[in-house]
């Protein structure tokens, strides 16, 4: 069942990879046949389409994390939430900020966020033995979330590279390296969080990612659906 | 209620004495601190308890109206707070002074406070005069207030994920103006800030603008209510703006009817996002939901639309008026309120199919109606007659018009019970007189009216069989005509045998009923033509004038006789036929003319005449050539009146189909039996059974000569009974006489 639910994410990630390969390596235009790995003739996906896919993915991710049974009531959680490990990250906390900071910065923030959660989620999976207060459903959901995050990150990376290749954003960012480093440092603190805090924090961050992606997309490509 | 001091003091002393040992004492005297009216027609009183004497003390507030003795207890000890009593308008309702006391009770005893007077008039009434107010205030509210209750935050909402507002519920302020302050604390920060804006969002609210709103942080909000007596702080409320988004309802909902490619009508709904929500930048992602219902309907049909701002509705009822509303929701927020209603009135569909059905039904029904009318017309059904049946004419009971038509005069007349047929008049006598058998009176038939040869000539051909000159003369219709025409023969004159009379009588036999037939007949006045009227005593041909000398006027003759004959018939048959007498005359004319012209053609005149069987036409002189061929005509005696006059009928018995009855000359004879002799000169004859003669004479005419017979037979209506100048005695017996021998008939 996990594989079935993950297949959309897998396909999204693989599609992104494939498209990237198509874009980089092979010239398009060999007809409308199915795209397979390494095959030529994949129709080029625009950045907008890529963005749409990524955004859809993040939407799914957030919905999954916001399930009721997965979370306690708002006030209790708020009371218990001391600090998320990503709280120290400087992220725009309003629309104006998100619209004014440079695109590269925004992209970088997204990537960092995703990266920051990569570790804790995998740790969450591993340390499920200690988390007895969570139901089995919650545990399975957590695994699913972990995979999705991974795929989403991959997808965003692809988009970033595409944008960089198209000149939409500059290459001035240090790229994934810095995000990786930042993520690692943060993720250690994640172990101190309780389950509910963990989930709450993740829910928030997935919302951030979703919002940033939407803002970014409409900044880069204003128009339809924006 | 005033208490006397001395007993109370004594009581207290006693109590003190009692408690001096154990340390417990009755309660101290409470004191009413203040009475205040927070709202109109409501009152709250507070007291300050005295010492409780070391025991659990309970307090009771008692009040009474001035002038009344009845005491009531406080209805509400809690609403106004501790040590208070709350009256609502149910209890404070009369304009008197209320006296309030508080009683403190514990195990040891009780004590009562001083009475407190409250003017009911001062409660709830707006203070008009300031001085009064001051006084009142002094009187009523002089005590300090109560600390406020605990406020409570109702909700916080953000319409566009950029700002938000919070609302709280006000609390009972204990009589004093209360201040509310909102404090919030950001997640991760230590300091509390106060609400930046208390007004924008309305009363009891706090509005956070963009500067003060930060997403993805949890706000810790508390409200503090403060008044003179104290303050109270609400429970903390945690808010994350991201999850409290409730947008405003969508706007500009437009409904339009469009035609689809296949001709169907659909409703196109268009709306736009609320103005504050920033969807263009992707900051907010809204999802919409529609709902529709017909105006008269009860249930809404809700449709989730998603992120689009337009929608097509297909399954609508034409002719209905629809109401539509739309609302929206952010991804994880709450649904907005429904937008204002939009209406659309769908036109009634003019379906060609429906119209075709109605057209078809209309055409079919009209065709059916036409067919019915045509069929009714075809069958001659007179709808008017059916609906409005004609008034039946006078009908003689027992008289069957059909019988008359058929010629069965005997039955007819017998049914009538008419004894007067032939009419009892002088004519009868005359008839009788004609029966005088007198050889000498050869010419008696026409004693006075002998015209001579012409007449005889006319009649020469008629009854040659008998070779009876007298009879011949008698038989000559012209003779009779001659006689009748010559002068108005008074009845007296007709005492003598008069062929004409007989003839006339016979002619008018059928029209016998009344003696006054003048008015009935509508014949032309022959008198004007100089025709001698046959003044047969008013009966048969009363008004029918026998043409005098002009045999030329055959038609008139015919008419006369015909009409005379027919009048009665028509009178009888008024109900059956629709012919008018005028018509009748026309018919007569036609018939007469026709008969004249078509005699030789064999036309059946017989059929034309209605009562032809009874008719014997006065033959015109033109008939003479035919008359010569005419054989001897037998008559049958139809009736004998009291005077012994015979009414004879030519031998034409009716047939239903009016077959020509023509006498076969010489074949059979009708015999009459003499029953008696009257007055020595009158023979009363009784007709023999006619049956034997009937069939013979009913042979339908088939020959060319039949017309002759027909005409003769038919027309020979008149009879002439004369005294048989010549009679032949049958060999069969004396009692049988050949009626012909004394019969005079018009030929």
mmCIF file of C-alpha atoms in Angstrom, chain A residues 59 62-63 74-75 77-79 81-84 87 92-96 98-99 200 203-204 207-208 210-212 214-215 218 225-226, chain B residues 161-162 187-189 210 213-218 236-240 242-243 276 278-285 287 307 329 331-332:
data_model
loop_
_atom_site.group_PDB
_atom_site.id
_atom_site.type_symbol
_atom_site.label_atom_id
_atom_site.label_comp_id
_atom_site.label_asym_id
_atom_site.label_seq_id
_atom_site.Cartn_x
_atom_site.Cartn_y
_atom_site.Cartn_z
ATOM 1 C CA UNK A 59 -0.055 20.484 -1.394
ATOM 2 C CA UNK A 62 0.733 19.503 3.624
ATOM 3 C CA UNK A 63 -2.677 17.926 3.590
ATOM 4 C CA UNK A 74 -4.742 23.487 18.081
ATOM 5 C CA UNK A 75 -4.522 24.996 21.475
ATOM 6 C CA UNK A 77 -0.370 21.905 20.474
ATOM 7 C CA UNK A 78 0.277 25.553 20.656
ATOM 8 C CA UNK A 79 0.815 25.264 24.295
ATOM 9 C CA UNK A 81 5.108 23.929 20.977
ATOM 10 C CA UNK A 82 8.130 25.541 22.350
ATOM 11 C CA UNK A 83 10.288 25.742 19.412
ATOM 12 C CA UNK A 84 10.726 24.128 16.095
ATOM 13 C CA UNK A 87 12.430 28.400 13.917
ATOM 14 C CA UNK A 92 9.674 35.538 5.318
ATOM 15 C CA UNK A 93 6.680 35.667 7.579
ATOM 16 C CA UNK A 94 4.440 37.704 5.383
ATOM 17 C CA UNK A 95 3.411 38.245 1.843
ATOM 18 C CA UNK A 96 5.354 41.415 1.407
ATOM 19 C CA UNK A 98 8.000 36.868 0.302
ATOM 20 C CA UNK A 99 7.416 39.128 -2.653
ATOM 21 C CA UNK A 200 3.187 20.613 14.409
ATOM 22 C CA UNK A 203 2.948 21.037 9.345
ATOM 23 C CA UNK A 204 3.945 24.599 9.554
ATOM 24 C CA UNK A 207 2.762 25.205 4.600
ATOM 25 C CA UNK A 208 5.644 27.578 4.258
ATOM 26 C CA UNK A 210 3.789 25.510 -0.344
ATOM 27 C CA UNK A 211 3.229 29.219 -0.015
ATOM 28 C CA UNK A 212 6.734 30.092 -1.092
ATOM 29 C CA UNK A 214 3.268 29.567 -5.173
ATOM 30 C CA UNK A 215 4.652 33.015 -4.691
ATOM 31 C CA UNK A 218 3.656 33.734 -9.825
ATOM 32 C CA UNK A 225 -3.708 30.572 -12.407
ATOM 33 C CA UNK A 226 -1.917 33.419 -10.705
ATOM 34 C CA UNK B 161 -3.928 36.003 5.553
ATOM 35 C CA UNK B 162 -2.358 39.377 5.981
ATOM 36 C CA UNK B 187 6.016 33.033 19.950
ATOM 37 C CA UNK B 188 9.529 33.137 21.017
ATOM 38 C CA UNK B 189 9.300 36.612 22.415
ATOM 39 C CA UNK B 210 -0.131 43.960 8.354
ATOM 40 C CA UNK B 213 0.730 40.287 11.691
ATOM 41 C CA UNK B 214 3.298 37.630 11.183
ATOM 42 C CA UNK B 215 2.436 34.302 9.780
ATOM 43 C CA UNK B 216 3.672 31.013 10.945
ATOM 44 C CA UNK B 217 3.940 32.304 14.487
ATOM 45 C CA UNK B 218 1.707 31.581 17.346
ATOM 46 C CA UNK B 236 -4.823 32.761 26.989
ATOM 47 C CA UNK B 237 -5.781 32.086 23.455
ATOM 48 C CA UNK B 238 -3.293 30.764 20.940
ATOM 49 C CA UNK B 239 -3.663 31.818 17.392
ATOM 50 C CA UNK B 240 -1.753 30.977 14.266
ATOM 51 C CA UNK B 242 -2.285 30.704 8.888
ATOM 52 C CA UNK B 243 -5.154 28.641 10.150
ATOM 53 C CA UNK B 276 -9.176 41.724 -0.270
ATOM 54 C CA UNK B 278 -4.810 38.288 -3.095
ATOM 55 C CA UNK B 279 -5.127 35.387 -5.417
ATOM 56 C CA UNK B 280 -3.130 36.878 -8.217
ATOM 57 C CA UNK B 281 0.124 36.583 -6.470
ATOM 58 C CA UNK B 282 -0.612 33.111 -5.331
ATOM 59 C CA UNK B 283 -0.663 34.092 -1.751
ATOM 60 C CA UNK B 284 -4.172 32.823 -1.229
ATOM 61 C CA UNK B 285 -5.625 29.867 -2.979
ATOM 62 C CA UNK B 287 -11.814 27.235 -3.465
ATOM 63 C CA UNK B 307 -10.530 27.115 -7.848
ATOM 64 C CA UNK B 329 -12.517 29.065 1.464
ATOM 65 C CA UNK B 331 -6.854 25.990 1.610
ATOM 66 C CA UNK B 332 -6.914 25.266 5.241
#
